Short mmCIF file of N, CA, C and O in Angstrom, two decimals:
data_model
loop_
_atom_site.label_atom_id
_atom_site.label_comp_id
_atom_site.label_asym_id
_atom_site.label_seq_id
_atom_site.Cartn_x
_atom_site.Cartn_y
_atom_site.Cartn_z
N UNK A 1 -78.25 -51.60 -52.21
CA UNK A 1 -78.29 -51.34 -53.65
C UNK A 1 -77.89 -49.89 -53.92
O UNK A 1 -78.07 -48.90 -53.21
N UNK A 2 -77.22 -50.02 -55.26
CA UNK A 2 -76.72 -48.27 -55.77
C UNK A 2 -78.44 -47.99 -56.25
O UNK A 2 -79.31 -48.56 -56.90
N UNK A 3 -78.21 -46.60 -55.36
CA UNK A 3 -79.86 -45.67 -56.10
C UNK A 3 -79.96 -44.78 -56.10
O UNK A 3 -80.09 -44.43 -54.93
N UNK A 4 -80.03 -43.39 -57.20
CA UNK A 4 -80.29 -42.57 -56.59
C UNK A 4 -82.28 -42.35 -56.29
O UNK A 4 -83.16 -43.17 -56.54
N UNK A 5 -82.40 -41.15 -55.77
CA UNK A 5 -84.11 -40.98 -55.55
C UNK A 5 -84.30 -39.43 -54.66
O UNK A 5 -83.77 -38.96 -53.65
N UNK A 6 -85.53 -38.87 -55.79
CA UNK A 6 -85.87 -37.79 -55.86
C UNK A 6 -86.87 -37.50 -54.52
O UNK A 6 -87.14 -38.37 -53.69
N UNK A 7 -87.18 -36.65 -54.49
CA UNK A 7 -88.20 -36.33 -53.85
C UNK A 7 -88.74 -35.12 -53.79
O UNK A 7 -88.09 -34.36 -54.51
N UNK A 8 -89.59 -34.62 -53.29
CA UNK A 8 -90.06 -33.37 -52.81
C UNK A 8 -91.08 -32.06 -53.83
O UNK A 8 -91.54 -30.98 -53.48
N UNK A 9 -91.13 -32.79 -55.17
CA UNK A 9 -92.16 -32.81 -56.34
C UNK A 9 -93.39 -32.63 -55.53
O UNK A 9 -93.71 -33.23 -54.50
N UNK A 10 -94.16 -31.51 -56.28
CA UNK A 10 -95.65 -31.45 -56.17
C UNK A 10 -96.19 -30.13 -56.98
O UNK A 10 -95.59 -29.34 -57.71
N UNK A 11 -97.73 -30.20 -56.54
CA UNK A 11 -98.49 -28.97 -57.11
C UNK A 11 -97.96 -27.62 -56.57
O UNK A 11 -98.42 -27.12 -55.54
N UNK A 12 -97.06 -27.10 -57.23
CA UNK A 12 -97.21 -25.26 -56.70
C UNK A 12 -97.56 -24.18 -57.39
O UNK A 12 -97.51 -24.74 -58.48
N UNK A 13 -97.86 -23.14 -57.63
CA UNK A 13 -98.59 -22.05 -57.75
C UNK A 13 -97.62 -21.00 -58.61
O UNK A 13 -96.57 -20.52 -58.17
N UNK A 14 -98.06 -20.80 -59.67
CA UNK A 14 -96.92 -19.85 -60.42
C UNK A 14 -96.46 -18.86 -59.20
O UNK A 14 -97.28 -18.36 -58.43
N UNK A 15 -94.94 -18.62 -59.13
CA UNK A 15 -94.45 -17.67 -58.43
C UNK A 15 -93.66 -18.45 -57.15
O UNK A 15 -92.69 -18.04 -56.54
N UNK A 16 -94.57 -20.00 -56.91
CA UNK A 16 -93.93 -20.28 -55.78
C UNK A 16 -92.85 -21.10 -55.91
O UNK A 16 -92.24 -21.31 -56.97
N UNK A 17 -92.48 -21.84 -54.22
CA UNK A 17 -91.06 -22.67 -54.42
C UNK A 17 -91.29 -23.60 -53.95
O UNK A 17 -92.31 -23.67 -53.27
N UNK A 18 -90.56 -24.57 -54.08
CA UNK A 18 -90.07 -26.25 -53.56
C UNK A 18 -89.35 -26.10 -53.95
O UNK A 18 -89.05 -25.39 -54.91
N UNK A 19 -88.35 -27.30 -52.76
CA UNK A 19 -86.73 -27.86 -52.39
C UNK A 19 -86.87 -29.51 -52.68
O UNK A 19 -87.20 -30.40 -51.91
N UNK A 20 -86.55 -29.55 -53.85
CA UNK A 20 -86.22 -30.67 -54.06
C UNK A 20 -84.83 -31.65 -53.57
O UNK A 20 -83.66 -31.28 -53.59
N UNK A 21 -85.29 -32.87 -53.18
CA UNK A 21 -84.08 -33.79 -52.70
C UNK A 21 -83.55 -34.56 -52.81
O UNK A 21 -84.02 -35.59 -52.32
N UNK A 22 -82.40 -34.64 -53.44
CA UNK A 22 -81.76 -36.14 -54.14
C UNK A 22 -80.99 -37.36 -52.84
O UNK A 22 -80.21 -36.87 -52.03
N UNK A 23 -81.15 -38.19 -52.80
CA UNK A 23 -80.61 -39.04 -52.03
C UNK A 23 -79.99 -39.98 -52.26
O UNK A 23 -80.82 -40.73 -52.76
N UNK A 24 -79.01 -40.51 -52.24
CA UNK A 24 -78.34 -41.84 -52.17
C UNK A 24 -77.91 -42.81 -51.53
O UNK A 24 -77.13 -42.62 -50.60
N UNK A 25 -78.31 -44.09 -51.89
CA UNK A 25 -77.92 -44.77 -51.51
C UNK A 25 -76.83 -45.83 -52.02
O UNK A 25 -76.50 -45.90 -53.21
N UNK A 26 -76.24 -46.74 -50.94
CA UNK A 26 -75.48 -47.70 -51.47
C UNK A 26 -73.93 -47.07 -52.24
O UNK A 26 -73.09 -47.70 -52.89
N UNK A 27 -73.97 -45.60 -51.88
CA UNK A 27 -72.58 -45.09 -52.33
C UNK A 27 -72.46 -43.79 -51.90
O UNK A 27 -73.61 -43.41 -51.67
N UNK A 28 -71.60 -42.81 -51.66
CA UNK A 28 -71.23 -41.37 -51.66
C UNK A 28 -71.43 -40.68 -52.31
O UNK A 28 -70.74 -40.50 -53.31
N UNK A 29 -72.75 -39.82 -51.93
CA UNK A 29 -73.02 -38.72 -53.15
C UNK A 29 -71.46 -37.42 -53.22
O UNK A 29 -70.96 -36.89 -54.21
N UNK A 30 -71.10 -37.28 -51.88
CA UNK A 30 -69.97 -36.52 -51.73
C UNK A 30 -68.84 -36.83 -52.99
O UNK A 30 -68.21 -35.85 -53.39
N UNK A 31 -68.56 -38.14 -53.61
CA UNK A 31 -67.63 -38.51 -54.42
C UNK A 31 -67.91 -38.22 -55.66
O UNK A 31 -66.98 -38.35 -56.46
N UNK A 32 -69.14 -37.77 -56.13
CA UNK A 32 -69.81 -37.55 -57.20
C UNK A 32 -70.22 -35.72 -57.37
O UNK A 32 -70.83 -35.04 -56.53
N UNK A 33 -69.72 -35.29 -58.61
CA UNK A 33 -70.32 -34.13 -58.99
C UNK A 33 -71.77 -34.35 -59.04
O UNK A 33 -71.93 -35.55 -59.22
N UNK A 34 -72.97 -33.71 -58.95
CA UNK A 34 -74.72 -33.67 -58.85
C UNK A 34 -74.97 -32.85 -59.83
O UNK A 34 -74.28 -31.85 -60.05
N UNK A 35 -76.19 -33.26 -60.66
CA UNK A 35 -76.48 -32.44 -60.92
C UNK A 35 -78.20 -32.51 -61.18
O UNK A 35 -78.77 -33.59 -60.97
N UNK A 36 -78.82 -31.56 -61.54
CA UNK A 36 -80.48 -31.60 -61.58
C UNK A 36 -80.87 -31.46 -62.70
O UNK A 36 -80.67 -30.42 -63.32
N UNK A 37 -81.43 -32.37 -63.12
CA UNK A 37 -82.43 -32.08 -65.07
C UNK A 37 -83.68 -32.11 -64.83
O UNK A 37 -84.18 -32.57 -63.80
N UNK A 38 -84.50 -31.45 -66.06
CA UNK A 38 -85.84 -31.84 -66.29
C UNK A 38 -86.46 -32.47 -67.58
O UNK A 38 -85.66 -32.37 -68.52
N UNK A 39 -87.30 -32.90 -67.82
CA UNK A 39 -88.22 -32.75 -68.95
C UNK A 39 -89.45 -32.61 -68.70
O UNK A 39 -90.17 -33.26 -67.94
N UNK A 40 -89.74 -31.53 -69.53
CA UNK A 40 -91.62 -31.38 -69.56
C UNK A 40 -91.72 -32.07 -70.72
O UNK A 40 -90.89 -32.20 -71.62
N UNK A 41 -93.13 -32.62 -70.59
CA UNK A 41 -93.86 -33.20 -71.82
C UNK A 41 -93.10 -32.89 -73.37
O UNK A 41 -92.56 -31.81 -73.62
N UNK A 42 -93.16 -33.84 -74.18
CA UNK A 42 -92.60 -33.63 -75.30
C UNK A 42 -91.32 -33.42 -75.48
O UNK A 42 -90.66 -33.92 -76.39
N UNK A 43 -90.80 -32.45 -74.41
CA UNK A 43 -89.51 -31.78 -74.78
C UNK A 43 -88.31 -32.86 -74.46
O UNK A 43 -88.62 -34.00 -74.11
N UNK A 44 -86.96 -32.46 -74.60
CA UNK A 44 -85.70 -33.23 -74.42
C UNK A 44 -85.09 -32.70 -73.33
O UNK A 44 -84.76 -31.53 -73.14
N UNK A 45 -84.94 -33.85 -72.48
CA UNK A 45 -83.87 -33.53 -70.94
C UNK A 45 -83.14 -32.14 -71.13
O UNK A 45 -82.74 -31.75 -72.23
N UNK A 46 -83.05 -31.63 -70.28
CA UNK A 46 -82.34 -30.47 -70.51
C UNK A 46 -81.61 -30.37 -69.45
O UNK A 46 -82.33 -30.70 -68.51
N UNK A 47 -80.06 -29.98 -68.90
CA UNK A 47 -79.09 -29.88 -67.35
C UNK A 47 -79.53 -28.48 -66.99
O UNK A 47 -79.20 -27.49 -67.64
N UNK A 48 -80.19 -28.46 -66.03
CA UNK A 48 -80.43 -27.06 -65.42
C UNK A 48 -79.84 -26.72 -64.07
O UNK A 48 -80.19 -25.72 -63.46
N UNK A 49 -78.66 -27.83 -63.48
CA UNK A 49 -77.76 -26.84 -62.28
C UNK A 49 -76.69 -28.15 -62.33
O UNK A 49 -76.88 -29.16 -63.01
N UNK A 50 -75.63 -27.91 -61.51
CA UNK A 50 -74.49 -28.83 -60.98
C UNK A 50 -73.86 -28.62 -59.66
O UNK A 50 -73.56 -27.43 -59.60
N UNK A 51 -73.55 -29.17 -58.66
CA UNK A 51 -72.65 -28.90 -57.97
C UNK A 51 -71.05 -30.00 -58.17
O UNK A 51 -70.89 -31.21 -58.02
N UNK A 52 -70.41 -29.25 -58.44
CA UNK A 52 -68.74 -30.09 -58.39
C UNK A 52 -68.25 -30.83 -57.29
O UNK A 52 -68.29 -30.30 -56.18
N UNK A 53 -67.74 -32.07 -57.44
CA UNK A 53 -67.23 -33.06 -56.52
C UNK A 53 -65.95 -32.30 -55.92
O UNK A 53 -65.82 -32.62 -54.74
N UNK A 54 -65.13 -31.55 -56.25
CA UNK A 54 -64.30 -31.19 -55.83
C UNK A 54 -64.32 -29.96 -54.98
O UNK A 54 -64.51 -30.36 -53.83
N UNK A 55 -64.23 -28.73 -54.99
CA UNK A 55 -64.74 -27.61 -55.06
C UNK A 55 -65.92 -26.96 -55.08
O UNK A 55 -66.23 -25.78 -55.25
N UNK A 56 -66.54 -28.00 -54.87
CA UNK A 56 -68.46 -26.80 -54.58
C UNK A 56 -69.06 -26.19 -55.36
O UNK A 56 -70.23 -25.81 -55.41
N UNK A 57 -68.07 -26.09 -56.09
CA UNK A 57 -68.28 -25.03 -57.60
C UNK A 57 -70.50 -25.35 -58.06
O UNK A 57 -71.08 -26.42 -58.27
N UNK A 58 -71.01 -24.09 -58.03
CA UNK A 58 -71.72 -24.84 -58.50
C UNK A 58 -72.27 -23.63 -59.94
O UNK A 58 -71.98 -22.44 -59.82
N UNK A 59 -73.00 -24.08 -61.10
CA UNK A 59 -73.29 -24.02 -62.40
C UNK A 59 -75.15 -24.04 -62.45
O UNK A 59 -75.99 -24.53 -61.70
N UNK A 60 -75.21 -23.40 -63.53
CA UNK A 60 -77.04 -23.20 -63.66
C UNK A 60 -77.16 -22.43 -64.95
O UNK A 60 -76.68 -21.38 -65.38
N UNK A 61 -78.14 -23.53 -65.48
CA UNK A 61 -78.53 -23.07 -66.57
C UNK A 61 -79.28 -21.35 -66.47
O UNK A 61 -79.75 -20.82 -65.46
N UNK A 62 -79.18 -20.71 -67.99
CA UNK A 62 -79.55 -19.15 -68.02
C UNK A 62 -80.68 -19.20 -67.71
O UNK A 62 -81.09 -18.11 -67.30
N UNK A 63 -81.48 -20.06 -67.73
CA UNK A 63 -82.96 -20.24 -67.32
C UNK A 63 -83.53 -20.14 -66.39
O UNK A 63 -84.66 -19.69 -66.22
N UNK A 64 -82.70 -20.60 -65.57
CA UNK A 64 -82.70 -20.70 -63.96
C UNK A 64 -82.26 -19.59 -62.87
O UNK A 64 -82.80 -19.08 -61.89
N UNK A 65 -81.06 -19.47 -63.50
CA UNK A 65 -80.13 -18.55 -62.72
C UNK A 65 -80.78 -17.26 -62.10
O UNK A 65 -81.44 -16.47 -62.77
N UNK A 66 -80.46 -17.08 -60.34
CA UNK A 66 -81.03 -16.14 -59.92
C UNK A 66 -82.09 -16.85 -59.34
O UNK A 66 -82.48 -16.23 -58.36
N UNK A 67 -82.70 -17.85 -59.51
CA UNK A 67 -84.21 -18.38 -58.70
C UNK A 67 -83.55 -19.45 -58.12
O UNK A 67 -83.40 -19.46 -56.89
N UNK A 68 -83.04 -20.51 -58.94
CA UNK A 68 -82.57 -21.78 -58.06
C UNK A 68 -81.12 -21.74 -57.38
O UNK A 68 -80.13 -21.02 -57.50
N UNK A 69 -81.42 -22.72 -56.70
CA UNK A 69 -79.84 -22.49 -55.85
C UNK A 69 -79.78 -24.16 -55.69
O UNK A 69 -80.77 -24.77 -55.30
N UNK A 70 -78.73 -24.73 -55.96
CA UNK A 70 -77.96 -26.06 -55.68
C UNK A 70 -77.26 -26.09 -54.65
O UNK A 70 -76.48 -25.15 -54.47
N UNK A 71 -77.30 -27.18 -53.64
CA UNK A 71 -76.58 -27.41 -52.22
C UNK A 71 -76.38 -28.89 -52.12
O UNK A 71 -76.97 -29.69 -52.85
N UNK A 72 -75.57 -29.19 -51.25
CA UNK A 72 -75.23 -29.85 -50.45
C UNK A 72 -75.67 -30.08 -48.89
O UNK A 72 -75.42 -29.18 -48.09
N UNK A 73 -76.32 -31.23 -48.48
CA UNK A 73 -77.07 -31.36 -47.51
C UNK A 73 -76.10 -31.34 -46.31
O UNK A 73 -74.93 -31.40 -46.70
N UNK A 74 -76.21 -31.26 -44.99
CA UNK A 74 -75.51 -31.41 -44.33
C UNK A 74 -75.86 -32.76 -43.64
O UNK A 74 -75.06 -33.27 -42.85
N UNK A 75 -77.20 -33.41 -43.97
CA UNK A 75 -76.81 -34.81 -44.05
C UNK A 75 -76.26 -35.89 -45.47
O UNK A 75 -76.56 -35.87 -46.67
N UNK A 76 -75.42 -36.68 -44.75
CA UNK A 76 -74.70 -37.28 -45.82
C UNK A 76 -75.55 -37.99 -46.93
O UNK A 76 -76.64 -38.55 -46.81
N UNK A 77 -74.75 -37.80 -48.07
CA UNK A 77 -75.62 -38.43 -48.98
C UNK A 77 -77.12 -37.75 -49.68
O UNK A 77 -78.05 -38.36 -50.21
N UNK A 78 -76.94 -36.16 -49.45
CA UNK A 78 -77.69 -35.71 -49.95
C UNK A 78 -77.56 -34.21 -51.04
O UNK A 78 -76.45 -33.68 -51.10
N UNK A 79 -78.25 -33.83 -51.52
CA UNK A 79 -77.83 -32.58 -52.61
C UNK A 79 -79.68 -31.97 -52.65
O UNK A 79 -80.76 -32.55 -52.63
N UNK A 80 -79.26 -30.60 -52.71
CA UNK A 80 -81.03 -29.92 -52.46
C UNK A 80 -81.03 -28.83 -53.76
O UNK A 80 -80.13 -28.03 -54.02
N UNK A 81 -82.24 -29.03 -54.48
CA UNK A 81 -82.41 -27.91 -55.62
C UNK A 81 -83.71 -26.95 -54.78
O UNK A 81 -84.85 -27.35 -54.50
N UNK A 82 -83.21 -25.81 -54.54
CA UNK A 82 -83.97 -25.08 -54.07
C UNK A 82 -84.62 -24.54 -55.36
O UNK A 82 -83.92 -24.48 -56.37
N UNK A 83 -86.29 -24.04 -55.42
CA UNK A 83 -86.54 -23.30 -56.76
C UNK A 83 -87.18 -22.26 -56.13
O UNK A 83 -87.86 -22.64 -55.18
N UNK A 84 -87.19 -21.22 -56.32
CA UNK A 84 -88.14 -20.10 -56.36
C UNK A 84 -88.60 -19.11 -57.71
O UNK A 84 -87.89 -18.88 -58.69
N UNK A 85 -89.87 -18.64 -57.49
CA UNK A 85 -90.36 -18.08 -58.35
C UNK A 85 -90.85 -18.85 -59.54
O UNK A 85 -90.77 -18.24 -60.61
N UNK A 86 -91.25 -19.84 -59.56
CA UNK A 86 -91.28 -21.06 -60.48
C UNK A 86 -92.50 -20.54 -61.50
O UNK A 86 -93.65 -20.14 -61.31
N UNK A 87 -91.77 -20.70 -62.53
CA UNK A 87 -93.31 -20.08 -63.89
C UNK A 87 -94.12 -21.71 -64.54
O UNK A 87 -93.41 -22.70 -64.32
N UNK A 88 -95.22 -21.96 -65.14
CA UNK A 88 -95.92 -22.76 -65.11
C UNK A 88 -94.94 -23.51 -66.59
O UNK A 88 -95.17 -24.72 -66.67
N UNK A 89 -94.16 -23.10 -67.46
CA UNK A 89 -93.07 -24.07 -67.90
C UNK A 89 -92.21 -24.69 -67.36
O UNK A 89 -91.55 -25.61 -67.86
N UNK A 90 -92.13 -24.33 -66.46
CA UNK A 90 -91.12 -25.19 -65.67
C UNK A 90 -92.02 -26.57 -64.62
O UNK A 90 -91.56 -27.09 -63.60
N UNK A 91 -93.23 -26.84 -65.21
CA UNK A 91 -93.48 -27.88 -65.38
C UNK A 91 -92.84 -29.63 -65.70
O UNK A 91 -93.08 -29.88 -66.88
N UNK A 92 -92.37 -30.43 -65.25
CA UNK A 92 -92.19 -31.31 -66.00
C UNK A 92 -91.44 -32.12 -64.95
O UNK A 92 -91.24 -31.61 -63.85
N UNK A 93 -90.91 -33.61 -65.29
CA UNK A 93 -90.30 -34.43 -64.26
C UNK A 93 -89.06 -33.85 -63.74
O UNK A 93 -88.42 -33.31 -64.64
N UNK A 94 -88.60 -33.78 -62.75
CA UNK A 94 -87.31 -33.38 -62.36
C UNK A 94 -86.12 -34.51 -61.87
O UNK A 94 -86.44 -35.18 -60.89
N UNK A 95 -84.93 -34.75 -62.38
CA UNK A 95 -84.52 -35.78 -62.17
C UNK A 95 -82.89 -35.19 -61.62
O UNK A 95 -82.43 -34.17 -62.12
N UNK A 96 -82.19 -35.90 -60.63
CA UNK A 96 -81.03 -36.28 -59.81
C UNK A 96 -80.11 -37.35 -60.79
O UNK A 96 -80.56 -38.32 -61.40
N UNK A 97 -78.60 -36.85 -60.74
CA UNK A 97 -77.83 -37.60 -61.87
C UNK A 97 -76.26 -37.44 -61.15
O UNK A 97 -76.01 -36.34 -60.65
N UNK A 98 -75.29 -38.44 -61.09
CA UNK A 98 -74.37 -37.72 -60.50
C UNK A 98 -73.29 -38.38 -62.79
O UNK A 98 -73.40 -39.11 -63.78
N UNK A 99 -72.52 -37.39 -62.16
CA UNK A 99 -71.05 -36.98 -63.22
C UNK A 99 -70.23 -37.29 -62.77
O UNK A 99 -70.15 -37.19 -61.55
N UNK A 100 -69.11 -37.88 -63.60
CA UNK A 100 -68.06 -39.17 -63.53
C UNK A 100 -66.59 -37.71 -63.36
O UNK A 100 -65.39 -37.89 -63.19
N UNK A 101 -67.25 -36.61 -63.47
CA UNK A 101 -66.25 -35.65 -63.72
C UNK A 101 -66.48 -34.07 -63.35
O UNK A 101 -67.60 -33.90 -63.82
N UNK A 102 -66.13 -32.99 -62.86
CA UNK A 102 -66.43 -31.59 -62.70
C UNK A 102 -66.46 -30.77 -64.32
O UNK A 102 -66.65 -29.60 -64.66
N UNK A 103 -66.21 -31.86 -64.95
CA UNK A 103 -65.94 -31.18 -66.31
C UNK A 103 -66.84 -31.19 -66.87
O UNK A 103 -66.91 -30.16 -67.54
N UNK A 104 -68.20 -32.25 -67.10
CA UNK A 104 -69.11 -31.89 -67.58
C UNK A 104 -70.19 -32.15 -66.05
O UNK A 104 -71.16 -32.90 -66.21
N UNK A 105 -70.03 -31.68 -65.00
CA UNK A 105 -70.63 -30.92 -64.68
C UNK A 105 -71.21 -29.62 -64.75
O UNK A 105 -72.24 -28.94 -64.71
N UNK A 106 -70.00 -29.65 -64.88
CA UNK A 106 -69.72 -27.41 -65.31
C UNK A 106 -70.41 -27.12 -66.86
O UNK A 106 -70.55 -25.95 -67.24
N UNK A 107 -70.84 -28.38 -67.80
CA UNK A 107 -71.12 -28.34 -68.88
C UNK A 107 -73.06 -28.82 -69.22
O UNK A 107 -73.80 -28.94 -70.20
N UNK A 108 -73.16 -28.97 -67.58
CA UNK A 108 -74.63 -29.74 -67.16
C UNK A 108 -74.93 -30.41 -68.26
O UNK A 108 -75.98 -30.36 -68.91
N UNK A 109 -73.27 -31.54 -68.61
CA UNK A 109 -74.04 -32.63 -70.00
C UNK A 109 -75.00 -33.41 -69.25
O UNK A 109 -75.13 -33.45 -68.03
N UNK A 110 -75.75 -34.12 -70.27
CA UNK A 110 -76.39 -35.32 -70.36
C UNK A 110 -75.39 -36.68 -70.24
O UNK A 110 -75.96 -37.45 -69.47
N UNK A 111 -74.73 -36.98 -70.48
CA UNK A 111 -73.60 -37.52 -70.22
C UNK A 111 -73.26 -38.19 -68.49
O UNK A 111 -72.17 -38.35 -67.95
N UNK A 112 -74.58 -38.43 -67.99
CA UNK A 112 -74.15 -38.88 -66.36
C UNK A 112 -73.83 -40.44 -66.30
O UNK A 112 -73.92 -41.30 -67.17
N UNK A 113 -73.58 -40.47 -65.51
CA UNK A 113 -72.81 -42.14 -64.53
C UNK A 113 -74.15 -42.81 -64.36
O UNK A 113 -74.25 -44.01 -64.64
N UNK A 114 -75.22 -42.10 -63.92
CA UNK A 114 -76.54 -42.62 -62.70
C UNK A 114 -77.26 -41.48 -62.65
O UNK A 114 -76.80 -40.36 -62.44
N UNK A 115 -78.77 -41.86 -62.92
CA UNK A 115 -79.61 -41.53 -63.15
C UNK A 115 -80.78 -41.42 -61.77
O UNK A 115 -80.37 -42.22 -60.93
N UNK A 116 -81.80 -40.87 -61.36
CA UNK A 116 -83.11 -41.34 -60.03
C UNK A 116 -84.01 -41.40 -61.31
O UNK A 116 -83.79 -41.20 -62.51
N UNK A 117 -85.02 -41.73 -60.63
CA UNK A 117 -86.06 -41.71 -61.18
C UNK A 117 -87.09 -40.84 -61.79
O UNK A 117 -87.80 -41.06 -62.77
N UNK A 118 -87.00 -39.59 -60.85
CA UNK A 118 -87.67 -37.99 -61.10
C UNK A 118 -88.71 -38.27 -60.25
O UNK A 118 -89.38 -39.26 -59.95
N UNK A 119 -88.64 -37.00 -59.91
CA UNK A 119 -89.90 -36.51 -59.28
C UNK A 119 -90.57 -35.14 -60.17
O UNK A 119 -89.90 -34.30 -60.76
N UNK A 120 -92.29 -35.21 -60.05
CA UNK A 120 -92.88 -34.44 -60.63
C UNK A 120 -92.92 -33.51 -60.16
O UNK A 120 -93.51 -33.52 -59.09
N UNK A 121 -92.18 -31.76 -60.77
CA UNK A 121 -93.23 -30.67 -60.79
C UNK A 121 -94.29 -30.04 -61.30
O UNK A 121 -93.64 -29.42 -62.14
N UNK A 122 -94.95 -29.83 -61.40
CA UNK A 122 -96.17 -29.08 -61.53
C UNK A 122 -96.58 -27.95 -60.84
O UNK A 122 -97.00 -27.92 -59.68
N UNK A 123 -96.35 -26.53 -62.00
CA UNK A 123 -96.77 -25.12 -61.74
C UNK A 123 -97.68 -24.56 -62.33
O UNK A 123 -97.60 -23.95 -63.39
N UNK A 124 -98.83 -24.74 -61.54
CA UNK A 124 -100.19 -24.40 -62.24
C UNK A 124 -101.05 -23.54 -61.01
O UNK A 124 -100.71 -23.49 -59.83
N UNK A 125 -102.24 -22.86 -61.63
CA UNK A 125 -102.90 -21.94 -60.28
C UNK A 125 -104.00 -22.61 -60.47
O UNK A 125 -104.98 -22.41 -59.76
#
């Protein structure tokens, strides 16, 4: 089956980090631009990084930039949101999406092909 699926969500501590991990199955994440969203409670999905199918290129929201880092796994079929320094808004589900295009990758639309499910963060002391 086509899937994507999150992982690596949990309780951390204002200031700290988790590496979140997208995985796929049933197709080539390599063929697909990636990218990482969230929503906390109430609020609306928001694109907070990308990496490009073509070129590596990768994109991050102003929010982010400087703490997270977007990769490519060196096992197949995978993409890693590193976070550091994580403040207690940045709370909320974190979800894996791949883009039909580098174009709105680079634009971290809402606009994806395929969706995971999310995995939860939570930054609380």
């Amino acid at each position: 089956q086509v899937k994507l699926v999150e992982s690596g969500g949990g309780l951390v501590q204002p200031g700290g980090h988790l590496r979140l991990t997208c995985a796929a199955s049933g197709f080539a994440l390599g063929d697909y631009a990636v990218g990482w969203f969230r929503q906390a409670p109430g609020k609306e999905r928001e694109g907070i990084s990308c990496i490009s199918e073509n070129d590596q290129s990768t994109y991050y929201a102003d929010s982010v930039k400087g703490r997270f880092s977007i990769s490519r796994g060196s096992v197949e079929n995978t993409v890693y949101l590193q976070m550091n320094s994580l403040k207690p808004e940045e709370t909320a589900v974190y979800f894996c999406a791949t883009h039909i295009n580098d174009y709105l990758c680079s634009k971290l639309s809402k606009g994806v092909s395929a969706w995971g499910q999310g995995t939860q963060v939570t930054v609380s002391s």
